[in-house]
Each structure stands twice: as structure tokens, then as C-alpha cells.
Amino acid sequence: MKYILVSGGVISGIGKGVIASSLGTLVKSCGLRVTSIKIDPYLNIDAGTFSPYEHGEVFVLDDGGEVDLDLGNYERFMDITLHRDNNITTGKIYQHVINKERLGDYLGKTVQVVPHITNAIQEWVERVAKVPVDSHEQEPEVCIIELGGTIGDIESMPFVEAFRQFQFRVGRENFCSIHVSLVPQPKSTGEQKTKPTQASIRELRGLGLQPDFIAARSLLPLVPGVREKIAMFCHVPPNKVLCVHDCASVYQVPLLLASQDLINLLGQQLKLVYRTSHKPALNRWKELAYRFENATRSIQIALVGKYTKLEDSYISVMKALFHAGLACNCKVEITCIEADDLEPEMQENEPVKYHEAWQKLCKSNGVLVPGGFGTRGCEGKITAAKWARENKIPYLGVCLGLQMAVIEFGRSVLGWKDAHSQEIEEDTKKEHPLIIEMPEHNTGQMGGTMRLGQRKTLFKTEDSVMWELYKKPKFVEERHRHRYEVNPEFVKDLENEGMKFVGQSEDGERMEIMELKGHPYFVGVQYHPEYISRPMKPAAPYFGLVLAATGKLQSFLNNGCRLSPRQEMMSLEFSDTEEDIPHISETV
């Protein structure tokens, strides 16, 4: 097993996740099996109880693990399926050690950070690195480890010490350290400054880790002399100082690293034996980057959410839209709208915000209402669903978005003015609770108690757009994260008026997929299809939304769920040589 540690310095949010994902992509492109681990030094057991404004969205895995959003990057880039133990937190490690102490496993010894916590970290990494993460069910050969936070943080110290020991535990020939650091360029001088990177490396070396590579993050490509200066003061060869400047899209990052001979340098550093040429796989990324930057047309999708002030709150949703746009050779422009701003009260309190929000909504080619929790903004989401339904605008509701669409339909079409969700209103006297709490998940404890992870959804009819978009299967398996569901008591009434629940859980009790008859595309799903969307395999509900927004859905369905030859996605056949793609430049 080979281990690659990715750490970061100077500032947080520097791009370690994308760089770690890109490293895995490059190694996997050479025929090696890759896994990944993310370390978060906070005391929470997992990310499940975080507000999206804390660390961005909570990503959900097949096994129900609620983890950091970077694991979503790993899965999308490397096309792997990770597990809850691939996300290590300080809380998990301390809980593990304390449980062992209570069982008497330490034989009465004083339990300390060194060696007990640091040993637990090393053992966890070694154990998880061997768990298969792809369909072949074979043990991985390379493990990419991202150390969250910033070097110098107090909470990261036990992990840094653990990896100082780990490099000797596994052998230096099996361990590689890459440090991601910032090279700022102040407007006052226009110069690229290396001092922050020098200070960060000095801190890291003082803690016992000498980086083998430095990934220098900058606004623009490093100017001549800066790379050499970093190499000289940070004790690495100049060819191992990697320039990672801001790119037009994340799809260019693996190409940028490959253009600096990182594949060969990693091979030499870790004595890796590559099985295949990396060119076919990287040609796919070149094509993705080209399509993303040179789309022939664009559409606007209104994302009506509760946490739109932080883009990372909906990162998987946005990526799923971009993936669908790539498949349609179309650029998706996402317009974020705070759900509160669409509510009637806002017209009185802040009329400017109200009218701006409605102007954005009316200009959109499609509406997406994503998941969320709590009462705030729900009436705004209901209003957005009503506007999309009445004006025949393509609509996709995910999780809470499905539930709000059902409530709106009950109020407007069936005339149930008291239609509501028990999450919003607990008034038991009202006759039409269309959304109810799942009793088996009401344990009185917040963390990890929802309906989580991969579940099977059975199609109940073949008269369904979603069934066709999913390529006509008997069932689909998607990831869930919810406490509330559509009340099965009212399903028959809703279906009689045209709101069809074409996908249900295996026991038939849970409504999973909703379609509105007579509408170009009005779909709701209880699960989160964005979690398994990939750049070359877009999620069907998002793909349908983008197709409908471009006006191509019906022709796509009539054509047997195939795009026209000019629009055909390149995921089935790829070129094996650079020459086969003449329209893509050789440089990034």
C-alpha cells in the first residue's frame, strides 16, 4: 500500500480537496486502484448535525455516513464509492479510544494523546485504506489522505504527529507528502509572494514532516524565479514545486498537474508500477474541460434554497446540474434565490429584495428546489413550485422540494387550504397533513437518526418520464437523507388529480418519485440523486431538468433516450490518442 498525504497551509479552503481528488484521478488513470480518506480535526462525530453555513453541504454515502463534502469530490473525480470510515474526525478517534479504555483494553495504563490517540489514527488509516471502494471489490493500492484544516492549528496537532510516526511505520518508500500552500499576489505590488509558503513549510518541517511536493496555489501561473525560490527555501527540487493557479473549471486541475509531469514524479517517488497509459483517461478530462468552457448555448436554472449565501451549501446540486449540462453540450447558469425573498411578507418588509427575487425566477428556464430542514423559507419554496406548475416551467424538487410541491398541489388543485407538513406545523387538528414524520426515525437524538443511505426505489408504471430517463429499469438505488415523507393516506387523492407517484419504496409505503401529468417536466424525488452524479454519468432527474429547460426532452425521449450525434455524450467511447481530439489544445 502506498500513501499520499495532502496537507495545507496559510489559509483554509485553499483547494486541498480538488487537488487530492485530482491526484487520485491521475493515479487511477494509470490502472491502479485508489481510495481516499478525509481527516477533519473537529470534535463532532460526523458532519450530520452541521448547519450548511459551517462547512458547506453534508454529503451522504451509500452506507448512510454523513460526511464532509470533500468525499463528494473524491467520489465524483475518481468514480469510487466510499464508506463512513473514510471520514475521520477527532470525535471518532477519541470516542474509539475512550470506549477501549472503558473496556479495559489498555490494562490500567495512563491513556494519552501519544501514543494512544496517535496509534489509533494510524491503525484507522491502515484499516480503512484496505477496504475496496469500486465494483471490482479488490483492495486498493494507493490511498490519498487529505488532512483538513491548516498546519499550525492546535486541533490538527495529534494528526500531524501521527503521520510523523506513520512515515516510518510504513516506510518512506511507501509514503509521500504534498503540501498545498498559498502564493498571494497583492494588488499594491503585483508580485507573487513566497514568504507565506516558506513560513508554512517551516512550521510543517518543525513538526517532523518534510513535504516531497509543494502545490503552490496562485491566482495566475507562477512567474519565472518564484518556483526556484520556493524550492530553495523549502528544501524540495524545483520540478516538485507544482503550479496550481486558478483555472476556468475544476476539470482542468488533473490536466494541469499532469502537464507538470506529476504522474512520472509520483511513480519515481513511490516506486509505482503503472499498468496502463494515462492518455485515454486524460482525454476524457480534456473533452470535459473543452465542453464546459465552449458550450454552444446556455440556460438559467433558478435554485430556490435556504442557504444560498454559501455556494458550498449546494455544491453537489450544482455539480449535478453542470454534469447534466455537459451531457447536453449546454452551459448551465445557476441563479440562486433565497426562498424567503419570494414570500408575500417580503413584499411589505423589503420590496426591493422581493421584486429582484421574482425577476430572477421569471427569467429562468427551469426551477430547482433542493433539500433543507426547518420552517424558514418553506412558503417561498411552495410559491416557486406553484409558479413553475402554473406556467409550465420545468421543475425538479429534491427531498424537501418534493414535499413542498405536494403541499402546493394539495392547496391549489385539491382545495385543501390547510395542507401542511408536520415539520412546519404540528397542529394535529388540521385535516390534511400531507407530509408526516416517519415514526421509526423519531428517536429523540439528532445525529444519525434520519432515513440515511442507499435505498431501493421500485417503478410502479412504465408510463413515466423518469423510468425512461433511468433507461427503463425495474428499480433504482439512490441515497436518502430525510425524516419526513409524503403521507400515504392522501396518495390516492393526489393521483386522481394527476400527481402520479411512479416510484415507491419496496414496501410501497414511501413515495419516492413524483411526476405531474400534462406538464413538460414537473418531477419530485424524495432521495438525493446529486450524490451519485458523475461528470460522465449525470443523474437522471437533473439530466431531465436540463433537457426540458433546453426544450430537447421530448425529442430525446422520441429518439430512444439518445441525443443527436452532435450532442452525444462521449462517455461510451473515448479516443486513445491525443491526435484523435484535434480541437483540444495541448496545453492547459
Coordinates of C-alpha atoms in Angstrom, one line a residue:
M1 CA 0.0 0.0 0.0
K2 CA 1.2 3.5 -0.9
Y3 CA 0.1 6.6 1.0
I4 CA -0.1 10.2 -0.2
L5 CA -0.7 12.8 2.5
V6 CA -2.1 16.2 1.3
S7 CA -1.8 18.9 3.9
G8 CA -2.5 22.7 3.6
G9 CA -1.0 25.9 4.9
V10 CA -1.5 29.6 5.2
I11 CA -5.3 29.6 4.8
S12 CA -8.2 27.1 4.9
G13 CA -10.3 26.4 1.8
I14 CA -7.2 26.6 -0.3
G15 CA -8.2 23.7 -2.6
K16 CA -6.8 20.6 -0.9
G17 CA -9.9 18.6 -1.8
V18 CA -9.8 19.3 -5.5
I19 CA -6.0 18.7 -5.6
A20 CA -6.3 15.4 -3.6
S21 CA -9.1 14.3 -6.0
S22 CA -7.0 15.2 -9.0
L23 CA -4.1 13.2 -7.6
G24 CA -6.4 10.2 -7.3
T25 CA -7.7 10.7 -10.8
L26 CA -4.1 10.7 -12.2
V27 CA -3.1 7.6 -10.3
K28 CA -6.3 5.8 -11.3
S29 CA -5.8 6.8 -14.9
C30 CA -2.6 4.7 -14.9
G31 CA -4.5 1.5 -14.0
L32 CA -4.0 1.5 -10.2
R33 CA -6.8 1.0 -7.6
V34 CA -7.2 4.2 -5.5
T35 CA -9.1 5.0 -2.3
S36 CA -9.2 8.2 -0.3
I37 CA -9.6 9.4 3.4
K38 CA -10.5 12.8 4.7
I39 CA -9.5 13.9 8.1
D40 CA -11.5 16.6 9.9
P41 CA -10.0 17.7 13.2
Y42 CA -13.3 18.8 14.8
L43 CA -14.8 17.1 17.8
N44 CA -18.1 16.2 16.1
I45 CA -18.6 12.5 15.4
D46 CA -19.7 13.3 11.9
A47 CA -21.0 16.2 9.8
G48 CA -24.6 15.2 10.2
T49 CA -25.7 17.9 12.6
F50 CA -23.8 20.8 11.0
S51 CA -25.5 23.9 9.5
P52 CA -24.6 24.2 5.8
Y53 CA -23.1 27.6 6.8
E54 CA -20.4 25.8 8.9
H55 CA -18.7 23.6 6.4
G56 CA -21.0 23.5 3.4
E57 CA -23.3 20.7 2.5
V58 CA -23.4 17.4 4.3
F59 CA -22.5 14.6 1.8
V60 CA -24.2 11.2 2.3
L61 CA -22.6 7.9 1.4
D62 CA -24.2 4.6 0.4
D63 CA -23.8 3.2 3.9
G64 CA -25.6 6.3 5.4
G65 CA -22.5 8.0 6.5
E66 CA -22.9 11.8 6.8
V67 CA -19.5 13.2 5.9
D68 CA -17.6 16.2 4.7
L69 CA -18.3 17.5 1.2
D70 CA -14.8 16.7 0.1
L71 CA -15.7 13.0 0.0
G72 CA -18.2 14.0 -2.7
N73 CA -15.3 15.4 -4.7
Y74 CA -13.4 12.2 -4.3
E75 CA -16.3 10.1 -5.5
R76 CA -17.0 12.4 -8.5
F77 CA -13.4 12.6 -9.6
M78 CA -12.3 9.0 -9.1
D79 CA -15.7 7.4 -9.6
I80 CA -15.5 5.3 -6.4
T81 CA -17.9 4.5 -3.6
L82 CA -16.5 5.4 -0.1
H83 CA -17.7 4.5 3.3
R84 CA -18.4 6.4 6.6
D85 CA -15.0 5.3 8.0
N86 CA -13.3 7.1 5.1
N87 CA -14.1 10.3 7.0
I88 CA -12.0 10.5 10.2
T89 CA -12.8 13.1 12.9
T90 CA -11.2 13.9 16.2
G91 CA -14.6 12.9 17.8
K92 CA -14.5 9.5 16.2
I93 CA -10.9 8.8 17.3
Y94 CA -11.4 10.0 20.9
Q95 CA -14.7 8.0 21.1
H96 CA -12.9 4.9 19.8
V97 CA -10.0 5.3 22.3
I98 CA -12.3 6.1 25.3
N99 CA -14.5 3.1 24.5
K100 CA -11.4 0.9 24.5
E101 CA -10.3 2.4 27.8
R102 CA -13.7 1.6 29.4
L103 CA -13.4 -2.0 28.3
G104 CA -10.0 -2.2 30.0
D105 CA -8.1 -2.7 26.7
Y106 CA -5.2 -0.6 27.9
L107 CA -4.6 -2.7 31.0
G108 CA -4.7 0.1 33.5
K109 CA -2.2 2.3 31.7
T110 CA -2.4 6.1 31.6
V111 CA -4.2 6.8 28.3
Q112 CA -2.5 9.7 26.5
V113 CA -2.5 11.6 23.2
V114 CA 0.9 10.0 22.5
P115 CA 0.9 7.0 21.9
H116 CA -2.8 6.0 22.3
I117 CA -4.5 8.7 20.1
T118 CA -1.8 8.8 17.5
N119 CA -1.7 5.0 17.3
A120 CA -5.5 4.9 16.9
I121 CA -5.2 7.3 14.0
Q122 CA -2.5 5.2 12.3
E123 CA -4.4 2.0 12.8
W124 CA -7.6 3.6 11.5
V125 CA -5.9 4.7 8.3
E126 CA -4.2 1.4 7.7
R127 CA -7.5 -0.5 8.2
V128 CA -9.7 1.8 6.0
A129 CA -7.1 2.0 3.2
K130 CA -7.6 -1.7 2.6
V131 CA -11.4 -1.6 2.1
P132 CA -12.5 -1.9 -1.5
V133 CA -14.2 1.1 -3.0
D134 CA -15.0 0.1 -6.6
S135 CA -17.1 -2.6 -8.3
H136 CA -14.2 -5.0 -8.6
E137 CA -14.1 -5.4 -4.8
Q138 CA -10.3 -5.6 -4.8
E139 CA -8.0 -4.0 -2.2
P140 CA -6.8 -0.5 -3.2
E141 CA -3.1 0.0 -3.9
V142 CA -2.9 3.8 -3.3
C143 CA -4.5 5.8 -0.5
I144 CA -4.9 9.6 -0.8
I145 CA -5.2 11.2 2.7
E146 CA -6.4 14.8 3.0
L147 CA -5.6 16.4 6.3
G148 CA -8.2 19.1 6.9
G149 CA -7.6 22.4 8.5
T150 CA -4.3 24.3 8.3
I151 CA -0.8 23.3 9.5
G152 CA -0.3 25.0 12.9
D153 CA -3.9 24.6 14.1
I154 CA -4.0 23.2 17.7
E155 CA -6.7 20.7 16.8
S156 CA -4.6 19.2 14.0
M157 CA -1.5 18.5 16.1
P158 CA -2.3 14.9 17.1
F159 CA -2.9 14.0 13.4
V160 CA 0.4 15.7 12.3
E161 CA 2.3 13.8 15.0
A162 CA 0.5 10.6 13.9
F163 CA 1.7 11.0 10.3
R164 CA 5.2 11.9 11.5
Q165 CA 5.3 8.4 13.1
F166 CA 3.4 6.9 10.2
Q167 CA 6.0 7.6 7.6
F168 CA 8.4 5.4 9.5
R169 CA 5.7 2.8 10.3
V170 CA 5.0 2.1 6.6
G171 CA 8.4 3.0 5.3
R172 CA 9.5 6.2 3.5
E173 CA 9.3 4.5 0.1
N174 CA 5.6 4.0 0.7
F175 CA 4.8 7.5 2.0
C176 CA 4.6 10.8 0.1
S177 CA 3.7 14.2 1.5
I178 CA 2.3 17.0 -0.6
H179 CA 1.8 20.4 0.9
V180 CA -0.7 22.9 -0.6
S181 CA 0.2 26.5 0.1
L182 CA -0.9 29.9 -1.0
V183 CA 1.3 32.3 -3.1
P184 CA -0.6 35.6 -2.8
Q185 CA -0.2 38.4 -5.3
P186 CA -1.1 41.7 -3.5
K187 CA -2.6 44.3 -5.9
S188 CA -0.4 47.0 -4.3
T189 CA 2.8 45.4 -5.7
G190 CA 1.7 42.9 -8.3
E191 CA 4.4 40.5 -7.1
Q192 CA 3.9 36.9 -6.1
K193 CA 5.0 36.5 -2.5
T194 CA 6.6 33.3 -1.3
K195 CA 7.0 34.2 2.4
P196 CA 3.7 32.6 3.5
T197 CA 4.7 29.4 1.8
Q198 CA 8.1 29.5 3.4
A199 CA 6.6 30.0 6.9
S200 CA 4.1 27.2 6.3
I201 CA 6.8 24.7 5.2
R202 CA 9.0 25.8 8.2
E203 CA 6.1 25.0 10.5
L204 CA 5.5 21.6 8.9
R205 CA 9.1 20.7 9.0
G206 CA 9.3 21.7 12.6
L207 CA 6.6 19.2 13.3
G208 CA 8.6 16.4 11.7
L209 CA 7.1 16.2 8.2
Q210 CA 9.2 17.2 5.2
P211 CA 7.0 17.6 2.1
D212 CA 8.1 15.8 -1.1
F213 CA 6.0 18.1 -3.3
I214 CA 4.6 21.6 -2.8
A215 CA 1.4 22.6 -4.7
A216 CA 1.6 26.4 -5.0
R217 CA -1.9 27.9 -5.2
S218 CA -2.0 31.2 -7.0
L219 CA -4.2 33.5 -9.0
L220 CA -2.0 33.3 -12.1
P221 CA 0.7 30.9 -13.2
L222 CA 3.9 31.3 -11.2
V223 CA 6.3 33.8 -12.8
P224 CA 9.9 32.7 -13.6
G225 CA 12.0 32.6 -10.5
V226 CA 9.2 32.1 -8.0
R227 CA 9.3 28.3 -8.4
E228 CA 13.0 28.2 -7.9
K229 CA 12.8 30.5 -4.8
I230 CA 10.2 28.2 -3.2
A231 CA 12.3 25.2 -4.0
M232 CA 15.5 26.7 -2.5
F233 CA 13.9 27.9 0.8
C234 CA 11.6 24.9 1.3
H235 CA 14.1 22.1 0.6
V236 CA 12.4 20.5 -2.4
P237 CA 13.6 20.2 -6.1
P238 CA 12.2 22.8 -8.4
N239 CA 10.4 20.2 -10.5
K240 CA 8.5 19.2 -7.4
V241 CA 7.1 22.6 -6.9
L242 CA 3.7 22.4 -8.7
C243 CA 2.0 25.5 -10.0
V244 CA -1.8 25.2 -9.4
H245 CA -3.2 28.5 -10.5
D246 CA -6.9 29.3 -10.7
C247 CA -8.5 27.5 -13.7
A248 CA -11.7 28.1 -15.7
S249 CA -13.0 24.8 -14.3
V250 CA -12.1 22.0 -11.9
Y251 CA -11.9 19.6 -14.8
Q252 CA -8.6 21.3 -15.8
V253 CA -6.8 20.6 -12.5
P254 CA -5.9 17.0 -13.3
L255 CA -4.6 18.1 -16.7
L256 CA -2.7 21.0 -15.1
L257 CA -0.9 18.6 -12.7
A258 CA -0.3 16.0 -15.5
S259 CA 1.3 18.7 -17.6
Q260 CA 4.0 19.2 -14.9
D261 CA 5.0 15.5 -15.2
L262 CA 3.4 14.7 -11.8
I263 CA 2.5 11.2 -12.9
N264 CA 6.1 10.2 -13.6
L265 CA 7.4 12.1 -10.5
L266 CA 4.9 10.2 -8.2
G267 CA 5.9 7.0 -9.9
Q268 CA 9.5 7.6 -9.1
Q269 CA 8.8 8.8 -5.6
L270 CA 6.7 5.8 -4.6
K271 CA 8.1 3.2 -7.0
L272 CA 4.6 2.8 -8.5
V273 CA 4.2 0.3 -11.4
Y274 CA 1.7 1.7 -13.7
R275 CA -0.4 -0.8 -15.7
T276 CA -1.9 1.4 -18.4
S277 CA -1.2 4.7 -20.3
H278 CA -2.9 7.7 -18.7
K279 CA -3.7 9.3 -22.1
P280 CA -7.2 7.7 -22.7
A281 CA -8.5 8.8 -19.3
L282 CA -7.0 12.2 -19.5
N283 CA -8.5 12.7 -23.0
R284 CA -11.9 12.4 -21.2
W285 CA -11.0 15.2 -18.9
K286 CA -9.8 17.3 -21.8
E287 CA -13.1 16.8 -23.5
L288 CA -15.0 17.6 -20.3
A289 CA -13.0 20.8 -19.9
Y290 CA -13.5 21.8 -23.5
R291 CA -17.2 21.2 -23.3
F292 CA -17.6 23.1 -20.1
E293 CA -15.8 26.1 -21.5
N294 CA -17.1 26.1 -25.0
A295 CA -20.8 25.2 -24.7
T296 CA -22.8 26.4 -27.7
R297 CA -25.8 27.7 -25.7
S298 CA -26.7 28.5 -22.1
I299 CA -29.7 28.2 -19.9
Q300 CA -30.7 29.6 -16.5
I301 CA -31.8 27.4 -13.7
A302 CA -33.3 29.1 -10.6
L303 CA -32.1 27.4 -7.4
V304 CA -34.6 28.3 -4.7
G305 CA -33.0 27.4 -1.4
K306 CA -32.4 28.3 2.2
Y307 CA -28.7 28.5 2.4
T308 CA -27.7 30.3 -0.9
K309 CA -25.3 32.7 0.8
L310 CA -22.7 30.0 0.8
E311 CA -22.2 28.3 -2.5
D312 CA -20.7 25.1 -0.9
S313 CA -24.1 24.6 0.8
Y314 CA -25.4 23.2 -2.5
I315 CA -22.2 22.0 -4.1
S316 CA -23.4 18.5 -5.1
V317 CA -26.6 20.0 -6.5
M318 CA -24.6 22.5 -8.6
K319 CA -22.2 19.8 -9.8
A320 CA -25.1 17.6 -10.8
L321 CA -26.5 20.5 -12.9
F322 CA -23.1 21.1 -14.5
H323 CA -22.8 17.3 -15.3
A324 CA -26.2 17.4 -17.0
G325 CA -25.2 20.5 -18.9
L326 CA -22.0 18.7 -20.1
A327 CA -24.1 15.9 -21.4
C328 CA -26.4 18.3 -23.3
N329 CA -23.5 20.4 -24.6
C330 CA -25.1 23.3 -22.7
K331 CA -23.8 25.8 -20.1
V332 CA -26.0 25.8 -17.0
E333 CA -26.0 29.2 -15.3
I334 CA -27.3 28.8 -11.8
T335 CA -29.3 31.7 -10.3
C336 CA -29.5 31.4 -6.5
I337 CA -32.7 32.8 -4.9
E338 CA -33.3 32.9 -1.2
A339 CA -36.7 31.2 -0.6
D340 CA -37.7 33.8 2.0
D341 CA -37.5 36.6 -0.7
L342 CA -40.4 35.1 -2.7
E343 CA -42.8 35.1 0.2
P344 CA -45.6 37.7 0.4
E345 CA -44.4 39.2 3.7
M346 CA -41.1 40.2 2.0
Q347 CA -43.1 42.4 -0.4
E348 CA -44.1 44.6 2.6
N349 CA -40.9 44.3 4.6
E350 CA -38.2 44.5 1.8
P351 CA -39.9 45.2 -1.5
V352 CA -36.7 45.5 -3.5
K353 CA -35.5 42.1 -2.5
Y354 CA -38.9 40.7 -3.2
H355 CA -39.1 42.1 -6.7
E356 CA -35.5 41.2 -7.5
A357 CA -36.1 37.6 -6.5
W358 CA -39.2 37.3 -8.6
Q359 CA -37.5 38.9 -11.5
K360 CA -34.8 36.2 -11.3
L361 CA -37.4 33.4 -11.0
C362 CA -39.3 34.7 -14.0
K363 CA -36.2 34.8 -16.2
S364 CA -35.2 31.2 -15.5
N365 CA -35.6 28.3 -17.9
G366 CA -36.1 25.9 -15.1
V367 CA -36.6 25.7 -11.3
L368 CA -34.8 23.5 -8.8
V369 CA -35.9 23.3 -5.2
P370 CA -33.3 21.4 -3.2
G371 CA -33.4 19.8 0.2
G372 CA -33.4 21.5 3.6
F373 CA -34.6 21.4 7.1
G374 CA -36.8 23.6 9.3
T375 CA -39.7 26.1 8.6
R376 CA -37.8 29.1 7.3
G377 CA -38.3 29.6 3.6
C378 CA -40.9 26.8 3.1
E379 CA -43.7 29.1 1.9
G380 CA -41.2 30.6 -0.6
K381 CA -40.5 27.2 -2.0
I382 CA -44.2 26.4 -2.2
T383 CA -44.7 29.6 -4.1
A384 CA -41.8 28.7 -6.5
A385 CA -43.4 25.3 -7.1
K386 CA -46.8 26.9 -7.8
W387 CA -45.3 29.3 -10.3
A388 CA -43.4 26.5 -12.2
R389 CA -46.6 24.3 -12.3
E390 CA -48.9 27.0 -13.5
N391 CA -46.5 28.4 -16.1
K392 CA -45.4 25.0 -17.4
I393 CA -41.8 25.7 -16.4
P394 CA -39.5 22.7 -15.9
Y395 CA -39.4 21.9 -12.2
L396 CA -37.3 19.5 -10.1
G397 CA -37.9 19.1 -6.4
V398 CA -35.4 17.2 -4.3
C399 CA -36.3 15.9 -0.9
L400 CA -37.9 19.0 0.7
G401 CA -38.6 20.2 -2.8
L402 CA -40.8 17.2 -3.5
Q403 CA -42.7 17.8 -0.2
M404 CA -43.3 21.5 -0.9
A405 CA -44.6 20.6 -4.4
V406 CA -47.0 18.1 -2.9
I407 CA -48.3 20.7 -0.4
E408 CA -48.7 23.3 -3.1
F409 CA -50.7 20.8 -5.3
G410 CA -52.9 19.9 -2.3
R411 CA -53.7 23.5 -1.6
S412 CA -54.1 24.8 -5.1
V413 CA -55.6 21.8 -7.0
L414 CA -57.4 19.8 -4.4
G415 CA -58.6 22.9 -2.5
W416 CA -57.1 21.7 0.9
K417 CA -56.1 25.2 2.2
D418 CA -54.9 23.6 5.5
A419 CA -52.5 21.2 3.6
H420 CA -49.2 21.3 5.6
S421 CA -46.1 19.4 6.7
Q422 CA -45.6 18.3 10.3
E423 CA -42.1 19.6 10.1
I424 CA -43.5 23.1 9.6
E425 CA -46.7 22.9 11.7
E426 CA -47.5 20.4 14.4
D427 CA -51.2 21.4 14.6
T428 CA -52.9 17.9 14.8
K429 CA -56.4 19.5 14.4
K430 CA -55.8 20.2 10.7
E431 CA -57.2 17.6 8.5
H432 CA -54.6 17.4 5.7
P433 CA -51.0 16.7 7.0
L434 CA -49.7 15.8 3.5
I435 CA -46.1 15.4 4.9
I436 CA -45.7 13.4 8.1
E437 CA -42.8 12.3 10.3
M438 CA -41.5 8.8 10.0
P439 CA -42.1 7.4 13.5
E440 CA -39.3 4.9 13.4
H441 CA -36.8 7.7 13.0
N442 CA -38.0 9.8 15.8
T443 CA -35.6 8.6 18.5
G444 CA -35.1 11.9 20.3
Q445 CA -31.5 12.1 19.2
M446 CA -30.4 14.3 16.3
G447 CA -27.2 12.7 14.9
G448 CA -27.5 9.8 12.5
T449 CA -31.2 9.1 13.1
M450 CA -32.7 10.0 9.8
R451 CA -33.5 7.6 6.9
L452 CA -30.0 7.6 5.5
G453 CA -28.0 5.9 2.8
Q454 CA -28.8 3.9 -0.3
R455 CA -32.3 2.6 -0.6
K456 CA -34.2 0.8 -3.4
T457 CA -37.0 2.5 -5.3
L458 CA -39.3 0.4 -7.4
F459 CA -41.0 1.8 -10.6
K460 CA -44.8 1.2 -10.4
T461 CA -45.5 2.0 -14.0
E462 CA -43.8 2.3 -17.4
D463 CA -45.9 5.4 -18.2
S464 CA -43.2 7.5 -16.7
V465 CA -40.6 10.1 -17.9
M466 CA -38.3 9.2 -15.1
W467 CA -38.5 5.5 -15.9
E468 CA -37.3 6.3 -19.5
L469 CA -34.6 8.7 -18.3
Y470 CA -33.2 5.9 -16.0
K471 CA -33.1 3.6 -19.1
K472 CA -36.2 1.6 -18.2
P473 CA -35.1 -0.4 -15.1
K474 CA -37.2 -2.2 -12.6
F475 CA -35.7 -0.3 -9.8
V476 CA -33.1 2.3 -8.9
E477 CA -30.9 2.6 -5.9
E478 CA -30.3 6.2 -4.6
R479 CA -29.1 7.8 -1.4
H480 CA -31.6 9.3 1.1
R481 CA -31.4 11.8 3.9
H482 CA -34.8 12.7 5.4
R483 CA -37.1 12.4 8.5
Y484 CA -40.4 13.3 6.8
E485 CA -42.3 11.7 4.0
V486 CA -45.5 12.0 1.9
N487 CA -48.5 10.8 3.9
P488 CA -49.7 7.6 2.1
E489 CA -53.3 8.3 3.3
F490 CA -53.6 11.1 0.7
V491 CA -51.7 9.5 -2.2
K492 CA -54.9 8.3 -4.0
D493 CA -56.5 11.7 -3.9
L494 CA -53.3 13.3 -5.3
E495 CA -53.0 10.7 -8.0
N496 CA -56.7 11.1 -9.1
E497 CA -55.9 14.8 -9.9
G498 CA -52.8 14.0 -12.0
M499 CA -49.9 13.9 -9.5
K500 CA -48.5 10.4 -10.0
F501 CA -46.1 8.7 -7.6
V502 CA -44.4 6.5 -10.2
G503 CA -41.6 5.3 -7.8
Q504 CA -42.1 3.9 -4.4
S505 CA -40.1 2.1 -1.7
E506 CA -40.0 -1.7 -1.6
D507 CA -42.9 -1.9 0.9
G508 CA -45.0 0.6 -1.1
E509 CA -45.3 2.9 1.9
R510 CA -42.8 5.6 0.9
M511 CA -43.4 7.8 -2.1
E512 CA -40.0 8.2 -3.9
I513 CA -40.7 9.7 -7.4
M514 CA -43.5 12.1 -8.3
E515 CA -44.5 13.2 -11.8
L516 CA -47.2 15.7 -12.8
K517 CA -49.2 14.6 -15.9
G518 CA -49.8 17.2 -18.5
H519 CA -46.7 19.2 -17.6
P520 CA -43.5 19.4 -19.7
Y521 CA -41.4 18.3 -16.7
F522 CA -42.6 18.6 -13.1
V523 CA -40.7 16.0 -11.1
G524 CA -40.0 15.5 -7.4
V525 CA -37.8 12.8 -5.8
Q526 CA -37.5 12.0 -2.1
Y527 CA -33.9 10.9 -2.5
H528 CA -30.8 12.9 -3.4
P529 CA -29.7 11.9 -6.9
E530 CA -26.9 14.6 -6.9
Y531 CA -24.9 12.4 -4.5
I532 CA -24.1 9.8 -7.2
S533 CA -23.9 12.1 -10.2
R534 CA -20.6 12.0 -12.1
P535 CA -19.1 14.2 -14.8
M536 CA -19.6 11.5 -17.4
K537 CA -22.7 9.9 -15.8
P538 CA -25.2 12.7 -15.0
A539 CA -28.0 12.0 -12.5
A540 CA -31.2 11.2 -14.4
P541 CA -33.6 13.8 -12.7
Y542 CA -31.1 16.6 -13.2
F543 CA -30.4 15.5 -16.8
G544 CA -34.2 15.6 -17.4
L545 CA -34.5 19.1 -15.9
V546 CA -31.7 20.4 -18.2
L547 CA -33.1 18.7 -21.3
A548 CA -36.6 20.1 -20.5
A549 CA -35.1 23.6 -19.9
T550 CA -33.4 23.5 -23.3
G551 CA -36.6 22.2 -25.0
K552 CA -35.0 18.9 -26.0
L553 CA -36.6 16.5 -23.6
Q554 CA -39.4 15.2 -25.9
S555 CA -37.1 14.7 -28.9
F556 CA -34.7 12.9 -26.6
L557 CA -37.4 10.5 -25.4
N558 CA -38.7 10.1 -29.0
N559 CA -35.2 9.2 -30.1
G560 CA -35.0 6.3 -27.7
C561 CA -33.3 8.4 -24.9
R562 CA -30.4 9.3 -27.2
L563 CA -29.0 12.7 -28.0
S564 CA -28.4 13.7 -31.6
P565 CA -25.0 12.8 -33.0
R566 CA -23.7 16.3 -32.4
Q567 CA -24.8 16.3 -28.8
E568 CA -23.9 12.7 -28.0
M569 CA -22.0 12.5 -24.7
M570 CA -18.6 11.0 -25.0
S571 CA -18.9 8.6 -22.1
L572 CA -19.3 5.5 -24.1
E573 CA -16.3 5.8 -26.4
F574 CA -13.2 7.7 -25.9
S575 CA -10.2 8.4 -28.0
D576 CA -7.0 6.6 -27.2
T577 CA -4.6 9.2 -28.6
E578 CA -4.1 12.9 -28.4
E579 CA -4.4 13.3 -32.1
D580 CA -8.0 12.0 -32.1
I581 CA -9.1 15.2 -30.4
P582 CA -7.6 18.0 -32.6
H583 CA -9.8 20.7 -31.2
I584 CA -8.3 20.5 -27.8
S585 CA -5.1 22.3 -27.2
E586 CA -2.0 20.5 -25.9
T587 CA -1.5 23.0 -23.1
V588 CA -3.7 23.9 -20.2

